[in-house]
Amino acid sequence: MSPAIRATKLEVRYGESLAISSVDLDIPTGSSLAVIGPNGSGKSTLLGVLAGTIEPTSGSFQVSAAPPALVLQSTEVDKSLPITVRDTVALARYPSLGLFRRFAAVDHEAVDDAMKRMVIEDLAGRQLHDLSGGQRQRVLVAQGLAQDADVLLLDEPVNGLDVTSQAVILGIVDHEMQAGRTVVLTTHSLDDARRCDRVLLLNTEPIALGTPAEVLTEEHLRAAFGGHFIRVGDELILDDHHHH
């Protein structure tokens, strides 16, 4: 199967600070990749490079499809920003539509379908700033879905969310893969990483890349996280104090 994403010796520096280095990727179309690592390990930087919002210092990358959809973590929204949930999701259509063209039926259908899949139809007229964190994250994922891209990039999409929102979003990840789309997500959850076809364990440089069974070993996790995990029976649990 042809790769949806290919990267060779990617490196990003912010001044003298090294964000990521020596990253090689070959992600097949219709597969999923979890990027896992401690806080500040370069996970979000890697997504930004793949999305085209961050310029690599050196190396090369290629995304075979149209511009990917990038879904960032939900944050607080300024209460002075008057934008409804539906308008937020609809913003996804403008990159392909253009600012001055009217929505066609296909655009309305894409927005409606994305909101239905994320179970936020009843929130359509609500102001974005009035929503809970879990609801806002579902709105942002719906925005990514409405873009109808072949590659979906998710930056810690379920971190700190309620159980319902986690289940809806993780279900979408599974569905997108079944539909032949490619999904890359960053996470601090070993369980979420195990749902994916492949895992990249990153701490500025790659520690390991392969199947979940190959990557999520105690040896590799110790190399990436140091002592920030605990063993409970046969299970390893991350104990990164930056993410609860």
PDB file of C-alpha atoms in Angstrom:
ATOM      1  CA  MET A   1       0.000   0.000   0.000  1.00  0.00           C
ATOM      2  CA  SER A   2       1.363   3.444  -0.927  1.00  0.00           C
ATOM      3  CA  PRO A   3       2.382   5.675   1.992  1.00  0.00           C
ATOM      4  CA  ALA A   4       0.068   8.513   2.992  1.00  0.00           C
ATOM      5  CA  ILE A   5       2.876  10.223   4.893  1.00  0.00           C
ATOM      6  CA  ARG A   6       6.610   9.891   4.401  1.00  0.00           C
ATOM      7  CA  ALA A   7       9.269  11.766   6.353  1.00  0.00           C
ATOM      8  CA  THR A   8      13.044  11.555   6.189  1.00  0.00           C
ATOM      9  CA  LYS A   9      15.435  12.862   8.851  1.00  0.00           C
ATOM     10  CA  LEU A  10      13.057  15.600   9.996  1.00  0.00           C
ATOM     11  CA  GLU A  11      14.547  18.179  12.317  1.00  0.00           C
ATOM     12  CA  VAL A  12      12.980  21.295  13.828  1.00  0.00           C
ATOM     13  CA  ARG A  13      14.831  23.910  15.857  1.00  0.00           C
ATOM     14  CA  TYR A  14      13.469  26.974  17.600  1.00  0.00           C
ATOM     15  CA  GLY A  15      16.578  29.108  17.763  1.00  0.00           C
ATOM     16  CA  GLU A  16      19.113  27.074  19.720  1.00  0.00           C
ATOM     17  CA  SER A  17      16.445  24.710  21.060  1.00  0.00           C
ATOM     18  CA  LEU A  18      16.074  21.339  19.355  1.00  0.00           C
ATOM     19  CA  ALA A  19      12.406  20.263  19.151  1.00  0.00           C
ATOM     20  CA  ILE A  20      12.628  17.076  17.059  1.00  0.00           C
ATOM     21  CA  SER A  21      15.495  15.344  15.288  1.00  0.00           C
ATOM     22  CA  SER A  22      16.131  12.330  13.038  1.00  0.00           C
ATOM     23  CA  VAL A  23      12.446  11.463  12.554  1.00  0.00           C
ATOM     24  CA  ASP A  24      11.805   8.959   9.747  1.00  0.00           C
ATOM     25  CA  LEU A  25       8.229   7.897   8.978  1.00  0.00           C
ATOM     26  CA  ASP A  26       6.495   5.762   6.370  1.00  0.00           C
ATOM     27  CA  ILE A  27       2.784   5.627   7.195  1.00  0.00           C
ATOM     28  CA  PRO A  28       0.596   3.537   4.858  1.00  0.00           C
ATOM     29  CA  THR A  29      -2.718   4.884   3.620  1.00  0.00           C
ATOM     30  CA  GLY A  30      -5.618   3.823   5.837  1.00  0.00           C
ATOM     31  CA  SER A  31      -3.478   3.089   8.879  1.00  0.00           C
ATOM     32  CA  SER A  32      -3.034   4.804  12.236  1.00  0.00           C
ATOM     33  CA  LEU A  33       0.008   6.040  14.115  1.00  0.00           C
ATOM     34  CA  ALA A  34       0.130   6.996  17.793  1.00  0.00           C
ATOM     35  CA  VAL A  35       2.904   9.391  18.801  1.00  0.00           C
ATOM     36  CA  ILE A  36       3.658   9.050  22.488  1.00  0.00           C
ATOM     37  CA  GLY A  37       6.297  10.628  24.702  1.00  0.00           C
ATOM     38  CA  PRO A  38       6.828  12.861  27.727  1.00  0.00           C
ATOM     39  CA  ASN A  39       5.778  16.496  27.873  1.00  0.00           C
ATOM     40  CA  GLY A  40       8.020  18.614  25.627  1.00  0.00           C
ATOM     41  CA  SER A  41       9.177  15.638  23.580  1.00  0.00           C
ATOM     42  CA  GLY A  42       8.176  17.176  20.229  1.00  0.00           C
ATOM     43  CA  LYS A  43       4.848  15.435  19.605  1.00  0.00           C
ATOM     44  CA  SER A  44       2.896  18.609  18.761  1.00  0.00           C
ATOM     45  CA  THR A  45       5.807  19.926  16.711  1.00  0.00           C
ATOM     46  CA  LEU A  46       5.747  16.788  14.575  1.00  0.00           C
ATOM     47  CA  LEU A  47       2.011  17.197  13.922  1.00  0.00           C
ATOM     48  CA  GLY A  48       2.589  20.836  12.996  1.00  0.00           C
ATOM     49  CA  VAL A  49       5.202  19.829  10.428  1.00  0.00           C
ATOM     50  CA  LEU A  50       2.894  17.223   8.882  1.00  0.00           C
ATOM     51  CA  ALA A  51       0.055  19.765   8.795  1.00  0.00           C
ATOM     52  CA  GLY A  52       2.255  22.323   7.066  1.00  0.00           C
ATOM     53  CA  THR A  53       2.039  24.900   9.872  1.00  0.00           C
ATOM     54  CA  ILE A  54       5.664  24.425  11.025  1.00  0.00           C
ATOM     55  CA  GLU A  55       8.616  24.577   8.645  1.00  0.00           C
ATOM     56  CA  PRO A  56      11.236  21.891   9.275  1.00  0.00           C
ATOM     57  CA  THR A  57      14.796  23.094   9.782  1.00  0.00           C
ATOM     58  CA  SER A  58      16.092  20.171   7.751  1.00  0.00           C
ATOM     59  CA  GLY A  59      14.907  16.898   6.300  1.00  0.00           C
ATOM     60  CA  SER A  60      11.906  16.318   4.088  1.00  0.00           C
ATOM     61  CA  PHE A  61       8.331  15.083   4.269  1.00  0.00           C
ATOM     62  CA  GLN A  62       5.474  14.362   1.922  1.00  0.00           C
ATOM     63  CA  VAL A  63       1.734  13.995   2.492  1.00  0.00           C
ATOM     64  CA  SER A  64       0.214  12.239  -0.505  1.00  0.00           C
ATOM     65  CA  ALA A  65      -3.335  13.580  -0.171  1.00  0.00           C
ATOM     66  CA  ALA A  66      -4.820  17.070  -0.013  1.00  0.00           C
ATOM     67  CA  PRO A  67      -3.898  19.208   3.028  1.00  0.00           C
ATOM     68  CA  PRO A  68      -4.553  17.146   6.173  1.00  0.00           C
ATOM     69  CA  ALA A  69      -7.031  18.141   8.857  1.00  0.00           C
ATOM     70  CA  LEU A  70      -5.314  19.220  12.084  1.00  0.00           C
ATOM     71  CA  VAL A  71      -7.308  19.068  15.327  1.00  0.00           C
ATOM     72  CA  LEU A  72      -5.668  20.826  18.270  1.00  0.00           C
ATOM     73  CA  GLN A  73      -6.435  20.408  21.955  1.00  0.00           C
ATOM     74  CA  SER A  74      -9.451  22.273  23.253  1.00  0.00           C
ATOM     75  CA  THR A  75      -8.650  25.466  25.168  1.00  0.00           C
ATOM     76  CA  GLU A  76     -10.630  28.206  26.845  1.00  0.00           C
ATOM     77  CA  VAL A  77     -12.418  30.501  24.392  1.00  0.00           C
ATOM     78  CA  ASP A  78     -12.599  34.273  24.812  1.00  0.00           C
ATOM     79  CA  LYS A  79     -16.158  35.117  25.855  1.00  0.00           C
ATOM     80  CA  SER A  80     -16.081  38.145  23.549  1.00  0.00           C
ATOM     81  CA  LEU A  81     -15.836  35.840  20.511  1.00  0.00           C
ATOM     82  CA  PRO A  82     -19.383  35.459  19.153  1.00  0.00           C
ATOM     83  CA  ILE A  83     -19.255  32.192  17.238  1.00  0.00           C
ATOM     84  CA  THR A  84     -21.714  29.336  17.394  1.00  0.00           C
ATOM     85  CA  VAL A  85     -20.918  25.640  17.312  1.00  0.00           C
ATOM     86  CA  ARG A  86     -22.235  25.245  13.775  1.00  0.00           C
ATOM     87  CA  ASP A  87     -20.235  28.249  12.535  1.00  0.00           C
ATOM     88  CA  THR A  88     -17.107  26.788  14.133  1.00  0.00           C
ATOM     89  CA  VAL A  89     -17.551  23.468  12.350  1.00  0.00           C
ATOM     90  CA  ALA A  90     -18.381  25.245   9.081  1.00  0.00           C
ATOM     91  CA  LEU A  91     -15.013  27.030   9.100  1.00  0.00           C
ATOM     92  CA  ALA A  92     -13.513  23.756   7.891  1.00  0.00           C
ATOM     93  CA  ARG A  93     -15.091  24.208   4.466  1.00  0.00           C
ATOM     94  CA  TYR A  94     -13.549  27.596   3.648  1.00  0.00           C
ATOM     95  CA  PRO A  95     -10.028  26.445   2.686  1.00  0.00           C
ATOM     96  CA  SER A  96     -11.457  24.521  -0.281  1.00  0.00           C
ATOM     97  CA  LEU A  97     -14.468  26.774  -0.859  1.00  0.00           C
ATOM     98  CA  GLY A  98     -12.865  30.206  -0.592  1.00  0.00           C
ATOM     99  CA  LEU A  99     -14.066  33.090   1.557  1.00  0.00           C
ATOM    100  CA  PHE A 100     -16.433  34.613  -0.963  1.00  0.00           C
ATOM    101  CA  ARG A 101     -18.241  31.604  -2.409  1.00  0.00           C
ATOM    102  CA  ARG A 102     -21.568  30.495  -1.048  1.00  0.00           C
ATOM    103  CA  PHE A 103     -21.991  27.105   0.590  1.00  0.00           C
ATOM    104  CA  ALA A 104     -23.277  24.436  -1.761  1.00  0.00           C
ATOM    105  CA  ALA A 105     -25.343  21.426  -0.715  1.00  0.00           C
ATOM    106  CA  VAL A 106     -22.192  19.328  -0.342  1.00  0.00           C
ATOM    107  CA  ASP A 107     -20.770  21.819   2.174  1.00  0.00           C
ATOM    108  CA  HIS A 108     -23.920  21.848   4.308  1.00  0.00           C
ATOM    109  CA  GLU A 109     -24.011  18.043   4.189  1.00  0.00           C
ATOM    110  CA  ALA A 110     -20.380  17.788   5.314  1.00  0.00           C
ATOM    111  CA  VAL A 111     -21.055  20.046   8.313  1.00  0.00           C
ATOM    112  CA  ASP A 112     -24.287  18.238   9.223  1.00  0.00           C
ATOM    113  CA  ASP A 113     -22.652  14.827   8.971  1.00  0.00           C
ATOM    114  CA  ALA A 114     -19.651  15.847  11.097  1.00  0.00           C
ATOM    115  CA  MET A 115     -21.878  17.257  13.838  1.00  0.00           C
ATOM    116  CA  LYS A 116     -24.053  14.145  13.815  1.00  0.00           C
ATOM    117  CA  ARG A 117     -21.062  11.852  14.102  1.00  0.00           C
ATOM    118  CA  MET A 118     -19.710  13.819  17.066  1.00  0.00           C
ATOM    119  CA  VAL A 119     -23.171  13.903  18.711  1.00  0.00           C
ATOM    120  CA  ILE A 120     -23.310  17.701  18.915  1.00  0.00           C
ATOM    121  CA  GLU A 121     -26.358  18.469  16.743  1.00  0.00           C
ATOM    122  CA  ASP A 122     -28.224  19.770  19.796  1.00  0.00           C
ATOM    123  CA  LEU A 123     -25.407  22.259  20.439  1.00  0.00           C
ATOM    124  CA  ALA A 124     -25.543  23.848  16.958  1.00  0.00           C
ATOM    125  CA  GLY A 125     -26.794  27.255  18.126  1.00  0.00           C
ATOM    126  CA  ARG A 126     -24.765  27.416  21.350  1.00  0.00           C
ATOM    127  CA  GLN A 127     -21.855  29.809  21.728  1.00  0.00           C
ATOM    128  CA  LEU A 128     -18.515  27.993  21.626  1.00  0.00           C
ATOM    129  CA  HIS A 129     -17.289  29.706  24.790  1.00  0.00           C
ATOM    130  CA  ASP A 130     -20.274  28.383  26.780  1.00  0.00           C
ATOM    131  CA  LEU A 131     -19.383  24.722  26.254  1.00  0.00           C
ATOM    132  CA  SER A 132     -17.540  22.345  28.558  1.00  0.00           C
ATOM    133  CA  GLY A 133     -14.051  21.200  27.640  1.00  0.00           C
ATOM    134  CA  GLY A 134     -15.306  17.854  26.367  1.00  0.00           C
ATOM    135  CA  GLN A 135     -17.994  19.487  24.243  1.00  0.00           C
ATOM    136  CA  ARG A 136     -15.506  21.971  22.758  1.00  0.00           C
ATOM    137  CA  GLN A 137     -13.127  19.147  21.878  1.00  0.00           C
ATOM    138  CA  ARG A 138     -15.911  17.309  20.081  1.00  0.00           C
ATOM    139  CA  VAL A 139     -16.675  20.515  18.142  1.00  0.00           C
ATOM    140  CA  LEU A 140     -13.024  20.758  17.063  1.00  0.00           C
ATOM    141  CA  VAL A 141     -12.970  17.118  15.968  1.00  0.00           C
ATOM    142  CA  ALA A 142     -16.193  17.739  14.029  1.00  0.00           C
ATOM    143  CA  GLN A 143     -14.453  20.655  12.339  1.00  0.00           C
ATOM    144  CA  GLY A 144     -11.642  18.302  11.317  1.00  0.00           C
ATOM    145  CA  LEU A 145     -14.120  15.760   9.968  1.00  0.00           C
ATOM    146  CA  ALA A 146     -16.008  18.431   8.009  1.00  0.00           C
ATOM    147  CA  GLN A 147     -12.809  19.223   6.123  1.00  0.00           C
ATOM    148  CA  ASP A 148     -13.213  15.755   4.575  1.00  0.00           C
ATOM    149  CA  ALA A 149      -9.451  15.215   4.386  1.00  0.00           C
ATOM    150  CA  ASP A 150      -7.802  11.865   3.756  1.00  0.00           C
ATOM    151  CA  VAL A 151      -5.348  12.452   6.613  1.00  0.00           C
ATOM    152  CA  LEU A 152      -6.534  13.380  10.125  1.00  0.00           C
ATOM    153  CA  LEU A 153      -4.021  14.727  12.678  1.00  0.00           C
ATOM    154  CA  LEU A 154      -5.197  14.797  16.310  1.00  0.00           C
ATOM    155  CA  ASP A 155      -3.182  16.460  19.085  1.00  0.00           C
ATOM    156  CA  GLU A 156      -4.005  14.658  22.359  1.00  0.00           C
ATOM    157  CA  PRO A 157      -7.706  14.563  21.448  1.00  0.00           C
ATOM    158  CA  VAL A 158      -8.994  12.907  24.649  1.00  0.00           C
ATOM    159  CA  ASN A 159      -6.622  14.239  27.306  1.00  0.00           C
ATOM    160  CA  GLY A 160      -8.580  15.230  30.417  1.00  0.00           C
ATOM    161  CA  LEU A 161     -12.011  14.719  28.831  1.00  0.00           C
ATOM    162  CA  ASP A 162     -15.121  13.109  30.279  1.00  0.00           C
ATOM    163  CA  VAL A 163     -15.728   9.437  29.534  1.00  0.00           C
ATOM    164  CA  THR A 164     -18.494  10.139  27.015  1.00  0.00           C
ATOM    165  CA  SER A 165     -16.371  12.508  24.942  1.00  0.00           C
ATOM    166  CA  GLN A 166     -13.440  10.096  25.045  1.00  0.00           C
ATOM    167  CA  ALA A 167     -15.599   7.244  23.765  1.00  0.00           C
ATOM    168  CA  VAL A 168     -17.077   9.335  20.923  1.00  0.00           C
ATOM    169  CA  ILE A 169     -13.688  10.616  19.756  1.00  0.00           C
ATOM    170  CA  LEU A 170     -11.908   7.254  19.962  1.00  0.00           C
ATOM    171  CA  GLY A 171     -14.813   5.681  18.078  1.00  0.00           C
ATOM    172  CA  ILE A 172     -14.277   8.250  15.318  1.00  0.00           C
ATOM    173  CA  VAL A 173     -10.600   7.294  15.091  1.00  0.00           C
ATOM    174  CA  ASP A 174     -11.597   3.665  14.510  1.00  0.00           C
ATOM    175  CA  HIS A 175     -14.251   4.659  11.958  1.00  0.00           C
ATOM    176  CA  GLU A 176     -11.882   6.889   9.973  1.00  0.00           C
ATOM    177  CA  MET A 177      -9.400   4.039   9.654  1.00  0.00           C
ATOM    178  CA  GLN A 178     -12.134   1.652   8.511  1.00  0.00           C
ATOM    179  CA  ALA A 179     -13.125   4.245   5.894  1.00  0.00           C
ATOM    180  CA  GLY A 180      -9.586   4.143   4.473  1.00  0.00           C
ATOM    181  CA  ARG A 181      -8.327   7.382   5.960  1.00  0.00           C
ATOM    182  CA  THR A 182      -4.999   7.831   7.725  1.00  0.00           C
ATOM    183  CA  VAL A 183      -4.946   8.952  11.369  1.00  0.00           C
ATOM    184  CA  VAL A 184      -2.020  10.283  13.384  1.00  0.00           C
ATOM    185  CA  LEU A 185      -2.652  11.127  17.028  1.00  0.00           C
ATOM    186  CA  THR A 186      -0.511  12.200  19.938  1.00  0.00           C
ATOM    187  CA  THR A 187      -1.330  10.761  23.330  1.00  0.00           C
ATOM    188  CA  HIS A 188      -0.105  10.120  26.862  1.00  0.00           C
ATOM    189  CA  SER A 189      -2.272   7.021  27.200  1.00  0.00           C
ATOM    190  CA  LEU A 190      -0.722   3.600  26.644  1.00  0.00           C
ATOM    191  CA  ASP A 191      -4.200   2.144  26.108  1.00  0.00           C
ATOM    192  CA  ASP A 192      -4.983   4.688  23.380  1.00  0.00           C
ATOM    193  CA  ALA A 193      -1.615   4.037  21.745  1.00  0.00           C
ATOM    194  CA  ARG A 194      -2.343   0.298  21.678  1.00  0.00           C
ATOM    195  CA  ARG A 195      -5.476   0.968  19.583  1.00  0.00           C
ATOM    196  CA  CYS A 196      -3.288   2.148  16.693  1.00  0.00           C
ATOM    197  CA  ASP A 197      -1.493   0.096  14.051  1.00  0.00           C
ATOM    198  CA  ARG A 198       1.899   1.603  14.816  1.00  0.00           C
ATOM    199  CA  VAL A 199       3.448   3.644  17.609  1.00  0.00           C
ATOM    200  CA  LEU A 200       6.245   6.208  17.550  1.00  0.00           C
ATOM    201  CA  LEU A 201       7.845   6.682  20.970  1.00  0.00           C
ATOM    202  CA  LEU A 202       9.422  10.121  20.815  1.00  0.00           C
ATOM    203  CA  ASN A 203      11.666  12.111  23.108  1.00  0.00           C
ATOM    204  CA  THR A 204      13.034  14.726  20.702  1.00  0.00           C
ATOM    205  CA  GLU A 205      14.562  11.799  18.806  1.00  0.00           C
ATOM    206  CA  PRO A 206      12.703   8.553  18.114  1.00  0.00           C
ATOM    207  CA  ILE A 207      13.144   5.963  20.847  1.00  0.00           C
ATOM    208  CA  ALA A 208      11.255   3.227  18.997  1.00  0.00           C
ATOM    209  CA  LEU A 209       8.897   2.842  16.041  1.00  0.00           C
ATOM    210  CA  GLY A 210       6.825  -0.245  15.299  1.00  0.00           C
ATOM    211  CA  THR A 211       3.748  -2.125  16.419  1.00  0.00           C
ATOM    212  CA  PRO A 212       2.382  -1.385  19.921  1.00  0.00           C
ATOM    213  CA  ALA A 213       3.783  -4.694  21.190  1.00  0.00           C
ATOM    214  CA  GLU A 214       7.228  -3.844  19.835  1.00  0.00           C
ATOM    215  CA  VAL A 215       7.340  -0.263  21.105  1.00  0.00           C
ATOM    216  CA  LEU A 216       5.467  -0.162  24.420  1.00  0.00           C
ATOM    217  CA  THR A 217       7.945  -2.227  26.388  1.00  0.00           C
ATOM    218  CA  GLU A 218       9.356  -1.381  29.801  1.00  0.00           C
ATOM    219  CA  GLU A 219      12.819  -0.885  28.315  1.00  0.00           C
ATOM    220  CA  HIS A 220      11.601   1.643  25.743  1.00  0.00           C
ATOM    221  CA  LEU A 221       9.293   3.460  28.170  1.00  0.00           C
ATOM    222  CA  ARG A 222      12.082   3.776  30.705  1.00  0.00           C
ATOM    223  CA  ALA A 223      14.320   5.285  28.016  1.00  0.00           C
ATOM    224  CA  ALA A 224      11.642   7.852  27.124  1.00  0.00           C
ATOM    225  CA  PHE A 225       9.982   8.621  30.447  1.00  0.00           C
ATOM    226  CA  GLY A 226      12.665   7.747  33.005  1.00  0.00           C
ATOM    227  CA  GLY A 227      10.895   6.910  36.258  1.00  0.00           C
ATOM    228  CA  HIS A 228       7.582   8.520  35.326  1.00  0.00           C
ATOM    229  CA  PHE A 229       5.610   5.280  35.120  1.00  0.00           C
ATOM    230  CA  ILE A 230       4.513   2.672  37.591  1.00  0.00           C
ATOM    231  CA  ARG A 231       3.917  -1.061  37.335  1.00  0.00           C
ATOM    232  CA  VAL A 232       0.648  -2.546  38.573  1.00  0.00           C
ATOM    233  CA  GLY A 233       0.887  -6.308  38.167  1.00  0.00           C
ATOM    234  CA  ASP A 234       1.687  -6.847  34.507  1.00  0.00           C
ATOM    235  CA  GLU A 235       0.430  -3.379  33.519  1.00  0.00           C
ATOM    236  CA  LEU A 236       2.535  -0.259  32.998  1.00  0.00           C
ATOM    237  CA  ILE A 237       0.861   3.091  33.744  1.00  0.00           C
ATOM    238  CA  LEU A 238       2.351   6.453  32.808  1.00  0.00           C
ATOM    239  CA  ASP A 239       2.804   8.848  35.717  1.00  0.00           C
ATOM    240  CA  ASP A 240       3.732  12.050  33.877  1.00  0.00           C
ATOM    241  CA  HIS A 241       2.917  14.883  36.278  1.00  0.00           C
ATOM    242  CA  HIS A 242       2.145  17.249  33.386  1.00  0.00           C
ATOM    243  CA  HIS A 243      -0.872  15.153  32.329  1.00  0.00           C
ATOM    244  CA  HIS A 244      -3.340  13.565  34.709  1.00  0.00           C
TER     245      HIS A 244
END
